[in-house]
Amino acid sequence: MALFIKHSSPQASDMPSPTKINHPKASPIPHKDCITGQKLNIVTPLKNSSPIDLKIINQFFPPDYAATGQLIEELAHNLKGFGRIDVFTSQPSYAFERDDSPRRELHDSLSIRRSQSARFWPQRIRGKAVAGAIFFVRTALHLIRHANSKRLVVLTTAPPFLPLLGYLLSRVCKIRYVCLLYDLYPDIAIELAVIKRQHWLVKVWDRLNCLTWQHAEAIIVLSENMKDRIVGKQAGLENKIAIIPSWVDPEQISPIQKQDNWFAHEHGLVEPFTVLYSGNMGRCHDMDTLFDAIVLLRHTPIQFVFIGSGEKRKHFQQGVAEMGLNNCLFLPYQSRENLPFSLTACDVSIVSVSEGMEGLVAPSKLYSALASGRPIASICPKDSYLNEVFVQANCGQTVRNGDSQGLADYLYKLSQNPKLVKELGYSGREYCRHNYTSEKIAQDYLRLFQSLGSLDR
């Protein structure tokens, strides 16, 4: 079976010339861009295609804050008009204190079922592994009870070992499954020195991964780097891999001037040049380079804001306190309703990936940063796909891991050039609007799922 779907992107030179930016409030998803008024891509099915029948499995789902859950929610709602979509997930546990979301929800042809979540040391690796294992078992029981060889089951990497369930149950229940890989394990654990490459568990996991990929109907990855990693592990999978990036709703996240932004006023961000890091401060993110840049800029009027949580946040805050830095503000995760305002309460955004993580993770915060109409500074390895995106989008600059001086120089340059800030922000948003809207990406998913469904007829 050959899959020909690959997300394509126009060059930056194809973008229209800058025009005046308006700043409407967040609104439901319309099909016209709030800047130019041009019609966006609307999800349409393949000709003569049958309705799709999907079950999507992901440990996280709104109201939880996990990015994968929010992406799955938007994808499911975009696809529900083209067939039956069932989502199996857990109660909020990622970064959400409540545990009382409805066990069952029904939205037209979209059904959502939540299993009980486990809360053992939720901020520690051990606790996350236990919670993931429990969800794995509950998912297995659910799929066995509701086995259907005609239905496509989409298995994400939340938790990381969830796709293995597809291979195991395909042998028992004859299920047909698609792997949606947001990250690549055990490679990440190896890079983070959690486990050694020679460990027997790594060898077993790698072997099971290869079997899982070989028997999958398709493998969805977020970047060319990730595809290369998989093919490097298992030759012959090239035609089974579809590269489909993440996305954002550019109508929900749209440019708002700081002086018109209540979030910026509430936190004193209207006047100072503000650098924003929003999202997970995890072990896959290079926070050291950013910290050293902040130290270099401590005597400038540049304000740094950190919104979110993660493994490295506590250590980062301790470092700020020990150095006596007064140019950093730490805030918790924001509700979805606040995101249009928190993400635009800045002048530039930061996207960060640690050395060695190219092809293993793809930062979802990139897309909301592009939609916000602000330039981006990215800390990433030299072989990261982000470098090509930044060249095409003309949305900012990438710096290498460890180059804190280069990052500090670039942020200071932006703070002294409002015109450049506006031009880069506009260019990035236009690139996003042409390449990373939820409607456009859902189109790629729909065509893939319909092509796989047609093979079964």
Coordinates of C-alpha atoms in Angstrom, one line a residue:
M1 CA 0.0 0.0 0.0
A2 CA 1.4 3.4 -0.9
L3 CA 0.5 6.6 0.8
F4 CA 1.1 9.7 -1.2
I5 CA 0.0 12.3 1.3
K6 CA 2.6 14.8 2.3
H7 CA 1.8 18.3 3.6
S8 CA 3.3 20.9 1.3
S9 CA 4.2 24.5 2.1
P10 CA 4.5 27.5 -0.3
Q11 CA 7.7 29.5 -0.1
A12 CA 7.7 32.8 1.8
S13 CA 7.9 34.6 -1.6
D14 CA 4.4 33.3 -2.3
M15 CA 3.0 35.3 0.6
P16 CA 1.0 38.4 -0.1
S17 CA 2.4 41.8 0.7
P18 CA 1.8 43.2 4.2
T19 CA -1.5 45.0 4.9
K20 CA -2.9 46.7 8.0
I21 CA -3.7 44.2 10.7
N22 CA -7.1 44.3 12.5
H23 CA -7.5 42.8 15.9
P24 CA -10.9 41.2 16.4
K25 CA -11.8 39.2 19.5
A26 CA -11.7 35.5 19.6
S27 CA -14.7 34.0 17.8
P28 CA -16.1 30.6 16.6
I29 CA -14.5 29.1 13.5
P30 CA -15.5 31.0 10.4
H31 CA -14.0 30.3 7.0
K32 CA -12.5 33.7 6.2
D33 CA -9.2 35.0 7.5
C34 CA -9.6 38.0 9.9
I35 CA -6.8 39.9 8.2
T36 CA -7.3 39.6 4.5
G37 CA -10.9 38.3 4.3
Q38 CA -9.7 35.6 1.9
K39 CA -11.5 32.3 2.0
L40 CA -9.7 29.5 3.8
N41 CA -9.6 25.8 2.9
I42 CA -12.8 24.0 3.8
V43 CA -12.7 20.2 4.5
T44 CA -14.0 18.3 1.6
P45 CA -14.2 14.6 1.0
L46 CA -12.7 12.5 -1.8
K47 CA -15.0 11.9 -4.7
N48 CA -17.2 8.7 -4.4
S49 CA -15.8 8.1 -0.9
S50 CA -17.7 6.3 1.9
P51 CA -18.2 7.8 5.3
I52 CA -15.2 7.4 7.6
D53 CA -15.5 5.3 10.8
L54 CA -12.8 6.1 13.3
K55 CA -11.9 5.5 16.9
I56 CA -9.3 7.8 18.2
I57 CA -7.3 6.9 21.3
N58 CA -5.4 9.5 23.3
Q59 CA -4.8 9.7 27.0
F60 CA -5.5 13.5 27.1
F61 CA -8.5 15.5 26.0
P62 CA -10.0 18.9 27.0
P63 CA -10.6 20.4 29.5
D64 CA -7.1 19.1 30.1
Y65 CA -4.3 21.4 29.0
A66 CA -2.2 18.9 27.1
A67 CA -1.5 20.1 23.5
T68 CA -2.1 16.6 22.1
G69 CA -5.6 16.5 23.6
Q70 CA -6.5 19.9 22.2
L71 CA -5.3 18.9 18.8
I72 CA -7.3 15.6 18.9
E73 CA -10.4 17.6 19.9
E74 CA -10.2 20.0 17.0
L75 CA -9.4 17.2 14.5
A76 CA -12.4 15.1 15.7
H77 CA -14.8 18.1 15.4
N78 CA -13.5 18.9 11.9
L79 CA -14.0 15.3 10.8
K80 CA -17.3 14.5 12.5
G81 CA -19.3 15.7 9.4
F82 CA -17.8 12.9 7.3
G83 CA -18.7 9.9 9.3
R84 CA -18.6 8.4 12.8
I85 CA -15.9 9.5 15.2
D86 CA -15.4 8.0 18.6
V87 CA -12.8 9.3 21.0
F88 CA -11.6 7.2 24.0
T89 CA -9.6 9.1 26.5
S90 CA -9.2 9.6 30.3
Q91 CA -10.3 12.1 32.9
P92 CA -8.1 15.2 33.1
S93 CA -4.7 14.5 34.7
Y94 CA -2.1 16.4 32.7
A95 CA -2.3 19.8 34.3
F96 CA -5.9 20.1 35.4
E97 CA -7.0 19.8 39.1
R98 CA -10.5 18.6 38.5
D99 CA -11.5 15.1 37.8
D100 CA -15.2 15.4 37.1
S101 CA -15.6 15.8 33.3
P102 CA -18.5 13.9 31.8
R103 CA -17.9 10.2 31.3
R104 CA -19.8 10.3 28.0
E105 CA -20.4 13.1 25.6
L106 CA -22.2 13.1 22.2
H107 CA -21.9 15.8 19.6
D108 CA -23.7 14.8 16.5
S109 CA -21.7 11.9 15.1
L110 CA -18.8 12.5 17.6
S111 CA -18.8 10.4 20.7
I112 CA -16.4 11.0 23.6
R113 CA -15.8 8.4 26.4
R114 CA -13.6 9.1 29.3
S115 CA -12.1 6.4 31.6
Q116 CA -11.0 7.1 35.2
S117 CA -7.6 8.7 35.4
A118 CA -4.8 7.7 37.7
R119 CA -3.1 10.4 39.8
F120 CA 0.1 8.9 41.3
W121 CA 2.9 11.5 41.5
P122 CA 1.5 13.3 38.4
Q123 CA 4.5 15.6 38.0
R124 CA 7.1 12.8 38.1
I125 CA 8.2 10.4 35.4
R126 CA 7.2 7.4 37.6
G127 CA 3.7 8.7 38.1
K128 CA 3.2 9.4 34.5
A129 CA 4.4 6.0 33.6
V130 CA 2.0 4.4 36.0
A131 CA -0.9 6.5 34.7
G132 CA 0.0 5.6 31.2
A133 CA 0.2 1.9 31.9
I134 CA -3.3 2.0 33.6
F135 CA -4.7 3.8 30.5
F136 CA -3.1 1.3 28.3
V137 CA -4.8 -1.6 30.1
R138 CA -8.2 0.2 30.1
T139 CA -7.8 0.9 26.4
A140 CA -7.0 -2.7 25.7
L141 CA -10.2 -3.8 27.5
H142 CA -12.2 -1.2 25.7
L143 CA -11.0 -2.2 22.3
I144 CA -11.5 -5.9 23.0
R145 CA -15.1 -5.3 24.1
H146 CA -15.8 -3.1 21.1
A147 CA -13.7 -4.9 18.4
N148 CA -14.6 -4.1 14.9
S149 CA -12.4 -5.1 12.0
K150 CA -14.0 -2.5 9.7
R151 CA -13.2 0.4 11.9
L152 CA -9.9 2.3 11.8
V153 CA -8.4 2.8 15.2
V154 CA -6.0 5.8 15.5
L155 CA -3.4 5.3 18.3
T156 CA -1.3 8.2 19.4
T157 CA 1.8 8.3 21.5
A158 CA 0.0 9.5 24.6
P159 CA 1.1 7.4 26.4
P160 CA 4.3 6.7 24.5
F161 CA 3.8 2.9 24.3
L162 CA 0.1 3.1 23.2
P163 CA 0.7 2.2 19.5
L164 CA 2.1 -1.2 20.6
L165 CA -1.5 -2.1 21.5
G166 CA -2.4 -1.9 17.9
Y167 CA 0.0 -4.6 16.9
L168 CA -1.0 -6.8 19.9
L169 CA -4.8 -6.5 19.2
S170 CA -4.4 -6.9 15.5
R171 CA -3.2 -10.4 16.2
V172 CA -6.1 -11.1 18.5
C173 CA -9.1 -9.0 17.3
K174 CA -8.0 -8.3 13.8
I175 CA -8.3 -4.5 14.4
R176 CA -7.0 -2.1 11.7
Y177 CA -5.0 0.7 13.2
V178 CA -3.1 3.9 12.3
C179 CA -0.1 5.2 14.4
L180 CA -0.1 8.9 15.0
L181 CA 3.3 9.7 16.4
Y182 CA 3.7 12.9 18.3
D183 CA 7.1 11.8 19.7
L184 CA 9.4 8.8 19.3
Y185 CA 10.2 6.4 22.2
P186 CA 12.4 4.9 23.5
D187 CA 14.7 7.3 21.6
I188 CA 13.6 10.3 23.8
A189 CA 14.3 8.3 27.0
I190 CA 17.8 7.4 25.6
E191 CA 18.6 11.1 24.7
L192 CA 17.5 12.2 28.2
A193 CA 19.7 9.5 29.8
V194 CA 16.7 7.9 31.4
I195 CA 17.8 4.5 30.0
K196 CA 20.9 3.3 28.2
R197 CA 20.7 2.4 24.5
Q198 CA 22.1 -1.1 25.3
H199 CA 19.4 -1.9 27.9
W200 CA 17.2 -5.0 27.1
L201 CA 14.1 -2.9 27.5
V202 CA 15.2 -0.6 24.6
K203 CA 15.8 -3.6 22.4
V204 CA 12.4 -5.1 23.1
W205 CA 10.7 -1.8 22.6
D206 CA 12.4 -1.1 19.3
R207 CA 11.5 -4.5 18.1
L208 CA 7.9 -4.1 19.1
N209 CA 7.9 -0.6 17.4
C210 CA 9.1 -2.1 14.1
L211 CA 6.4 -4.8 14.3
T212 CA 3.8 -2.2 15.1
W213 CA 4.8 0.0 12.2
Q214 CA 4.9 -2.9 9.8
H215 CA 1.4 -4.1 10.5
A216 CA -0.1 -0.5 10.7
E217 CA -2.4 0.7 7.9
A218 CA -0.5 4.0 8.0
I219 CA 2.0 5.9 10.1
I220 CA 1.4 9.7 10.6
V221 CA 4.4 11.8 11.7
L222 CA 4.8 15.5 12.2
S223 CA 8.0 16.2 10.3
E224 CA 10.5 14.9 7.7
N225 CA 13.0 14.5 10.5
M226 CA 10.7 12.1 12.2
K227 CA 10.1 10.1 9.1
D228 CA 13.8 9.8 8.5
R229 CA 14.2 8.4 12.1
I230 CA 11.6 5.7 11.5
V231 CA 12.9 4.7 8.1
G232 CA 16.4 4.5 9.7
K233 CA 15.0 2.0 12.2
Q234 CA 12.9 -0.1 9.7
A235 CA 13.6 0.0 6.0
G236 CA 10.6 -0.3 3.6
L237 CA 8.2 1.9 5.4
E238 CA 8.6 5.0 3.2
N239 CA 5.3 4.5 1.4
K240 CA 3.4 3.9 4.6
I241 CA 4.4 7.2 6.2
A242 CA 2.3 10.3 5.9
I243 CA 3.8 13.6 7.0
I244 CA 1.0 15.8 8.5
P245 CA 2.1 18.6 10.8
S246 CA 0.1 20.0 13.7
W247 CA -2.1 23.1 13.3
V248 CA -3.8 26.0 14.9
D249 CA -7.1 27.9 14.5
P250 CA -6.0 31.3 13.3
E251 CA -9.5 32.7 14.1
Q252 CA -9.2 31.8 17.8
I253 CA -5.6 33.0 18.0
S254 CA -5.3 36.3 16.1
P255 CA -3.2 39.4 16.6
I256 CA -4.3 41.7 19.5
Q257 CA -2.4 44.9 20.3
K258 CA -1.0 44.9 23.8
Q259 CA -2.7 48.1 24.7
D260 CA -6.0 46.5 23.8
N261 CA -5.2 43.2 25.6
W262 CA -6.6 42.8 29.1
F263 CA -4.1 40.0 29.9
A264 CA -1.2 42.4 29.1
H265 CA -2.7 45.1 31.3
E266 CA -3.4 42.7 34.2
H267 CA 0.2 41.5 34.3
G268 CA 2.0 44.8 33.5
L269 CA 3.2 43.8 30.0
V270 CA 1.9 46.7 27.9
E271 CA 4.9 49.0 28.2
P272 CA 8.0 46.6 28.4
F273 CA 9.3 44.7 25.4
T274 CA 8.0 41.2 26.4
V275 CA 9.4 37.8 25.5
L276 CA 7.0 34.9 26.0
Y277 CA 7.5 31.2 26.6
S278 CA 4.1 29.5 26.8
G279 CA 3.7 25.8 27.3
N280 CA 5.5 22.8 28.8
M281 CA 9.0 23.4 30.2
G282 CA 9.9 19.8 29.8
R283 CA 13.0 17.7 29.6
C284 CA 12.9 17.9 25.7
H285 CA 13.1 21.7 25.8
D286 CA 16.4 23.6 26.0
M287 CA 15.8 26.0 28.9
D288 CA 19.5 26.4 29.7
T289 CA 20.3 28.5 26.6
L290 CA 17.3 30.7 27.3
F291 CA 18.3 31.1 31.0
D292 CA 21.8 32.2 30.0
A293 CA 20.3 34.7 27.5
I294 CA 18.1 36.1 30.2
V295 CA 21.2 36.6 32.4
L296 CA 22.9 38.5 29.6
L297 CA 19.9 40.7 29.2
R298 CA 19.3 41.4 32.9
H299 CA 20.2 45.1 32.6
T300 CA 18.0 45.8 29.6
P301 CA 14.2 46.7 29.9
I302 CA 13.2 43.3 28.3
Q303 CA 10.6 41.3 30.3
F304 CA 10.4 37.5 30.1
V305 CA 7.1 35.7 30.8
F306 CA 6.7 32.0 31.4
I307 CA 3.3 30.4 31.2
G308 CA 2.9 26.7 31.9
S309 CA 4.6 24.0 33.9
G310 CA 6.9 21.0 33.4
E311 CA 9.8 19.1 34.7
K312 CA 12.3 22.1 34.4
R313 CA 10.1 24.9 35.7
K314 CA 11.0 24.6 39.4
H315 CA 14.7 24.4 38.7
F316 CA 14.4 27.3 36.3
Q317 CA 12.6 29.4 38.9
Q318 CA 15.2 28.5 41.5
G319 CA 17.9 29.7 39.1
V320 CA 16.1 33.0 38.6
A321 CA 15.8 33.5 42.4
E322 CA 19.5 32.6 43.1
M323 CA 20.7 35.0 40.4
G324 CA 18.5 37.8 41.7
L325 CA 16.9 38.3 38.3
N326 CA 13.9 40.7 38.3
N327 CA 13.0 40.4 34.6
C328 CA 11.0 37.1 34.8
L329 CA 7.4 36.5 35.5
F330 CA 6.0 33.0 36.0
L331 CA 2.3 32.2 35.5
P332 CA 0.3 29.0 35.5
Y333 CA -1.3 27.3 32.4
Q334 CA -4.1 29.4 31.0
S335 CA -7.6 28.3 30.2
R336 CA -8.5 27.9 26.5
E337 CA -10.6 31.0 26.7
N338 CA -7.6 33.0 27.8
L339 CA -5.2 31.8 25.2
P340 CA -6.0 34.4 22.5
F341 CA -5.0 37.0 25.1
S342 CA -2.1 35.4 26.9
L343 CA -0.4 34.4 23.6
T344 CA -0.6 37.9 22.2
A345 CA 0.5 39.7 25.4
C346 CA 4.1 39.8 24.1
D347 CA 6.3 41.1 21.4
V348 CA 8.1 37.9 20.6
S349 CA 7.7 34.2 21.4
I350 CA 10.2 31.5 22.2
V351 CA 10.1 27.9 20.8
S352 CA 12.8 25.5 22.2
V353 CA 14.0 22.0 21.4
S354 CA 16.9 20.3 23.1
E355 CA 20.0 19.1 21.3
G356 CA 19.5 15.5 20.0
M357 CA 15.7 15.9 19.9
E358 CA 15.4 16.6 16.2
G359 CA 13.1 14.0 14.7
L360 CA 11.9 12.9 18.1
V361 CA 9.6 15.8 19.0
A362 CA 7.8 18.6 17.2
P363 CA 6.9 21.6 19.3
S364 CA 3.2 22.3 18.9
K365 CA 3.6 25.8 20.4
L366 CA 5.1 26.9 17.1
Y367 CA 1.7 27.1 15.4
S368 CA 0.0 29.2 18.0
A369 CA 3.0 31.5 18.1
L370 CA 2.8 31.9 14.3
A371 CA -1.0 32.6 14.5
S372 CA -0.4 35.3 17.2
G373 CA 1.3 37.6 14.7
R374 CA 4.4 37.8 16.7
P375 CA 8.0 37.0 15.6
I376 CA 9.6 33.9 17.0
A377 CA 13.0 33.0 18.3
S378 CA 13.7 29.3 18.2
I379 CA 16.4 27.4 20.1
C380 CA 17.0 24.2 18.1
P381 CA 19.6 21.8 16.7
K382 CA 21.2 22.6 13.3
D383 CA 19.4 19.6 11.6
S384 CA 15.9 20.5 13.0
Y385 CA 13.1 20.9 10.5
L386 CA 12.4 24.2 12.3
N387 CA 15.3 25.9 10.4
E388 CA 13.6 25.3 7.0
V389 CA 10.2 26.4 8.4
F390 CA 11.7 29.7 9.6
V391 CA 13.4 30.4 6.2
Q392 CA 10.1 29.7 4.4
A393 CA 7.9 31.7 6.8
N394 CA 10.3 34.6 7.4
C395 CA 8.9 34.6 10.9
G396 CA 12.0 35.2 13.0
Q397 CA 15.3 33.4 13.6
T398 CA 16.7 30.1 14.9
V399 CA 19.8 29.9 17.1
R400 CA 21.8 26.8 18.0
N401 CA 21.6 25.1 21.3
G402 CA 24.1 26.7 23.7
D403 CA 24.3 30.0 21.7
S404 CA 22.9 32.2 24.5
Q405 CA 24.8 35.2 23.2
G406 CA 23.2 34.8 19.7
L407 CA 19.7 34.6 21.3
A408 CA 20.3 37.6 23.5
D409 CA 21.6 39.6 20.6
Y410 CA 18.6 38.7 18.5
L411 CA 16.1 39.5 21.2
Y412 CA 17.8 42.9 21.9
K413 CA 17.8 43.6 18.1
L414 CA 14.0 43.0 18.0
S415 CA 13.4 45.2 21.0
Q416 CA 15.1 48.1 19.1
N417 CA 13.2 47.6 15.9
P418 CA 9.4 47.7 16.1
K419 CA 9.0 47.8 12.3
L420 CA 10.9 44.5 12.0
V421 CA 8.8 43.0 14.8
K422 CA 5.6 43.9 12.9
E423 CA 6.9 42.6 9.5
L424 CA 8.1 39.3 10.9
G425 CA 4.9 38.8 12.9
Y426 CA 2.8 39.4 9.8
S427 CA 4.8 37.1 7.6
G428 CA 4.7 34.3 10.1
R429 CA 0.9 34.6 10.5
E430 CA 0.4 34.6 6.7
Y431 CA 2.5 31.5 6.4
C432 CA 0.5 29.9 9.1
R433 CA -2.8 30.9 7.5
H434 CA -1.7 29.2 4.2
N435 CA -0.3 26.1 5.7
Y436 CA -1.3 25.2 9.3
T437 CA -5.0 25.9 9.7
S438 CA -7.2 23.3 11.3
E439 CA -9.3 23.0 8.1
K440 CA -6.3 22.5 5.8
I441 CA -4.7 19.9 8.0
A442 CA -8.0 18.1 8.6
Q443 CA -8.3 17.9 4.8
D444 CA -5.0 15.9 4.8
Y445 CA -6.3 13.6 7.6
L446 CA -9.6 13.1 5.9
R447 CA -8.1 12.1 2.5
L448 CA -5.8 9.7 4.3
F449 CA -8.6 8.0 6.3
Q450 CA -10.9 7.9 3.3
S451 CA -8.2 6.3 1.2
L452 CA -7.6 3.7 3.9
G453 CA -11.3 3.0 4.1
S454 CA -11.6 2.6 0.4
L455 CA -9.0 -0.2 0.5
D456 CA -11.3 -2.2 2.7
R457 CA -14.2 -2.2 0.3

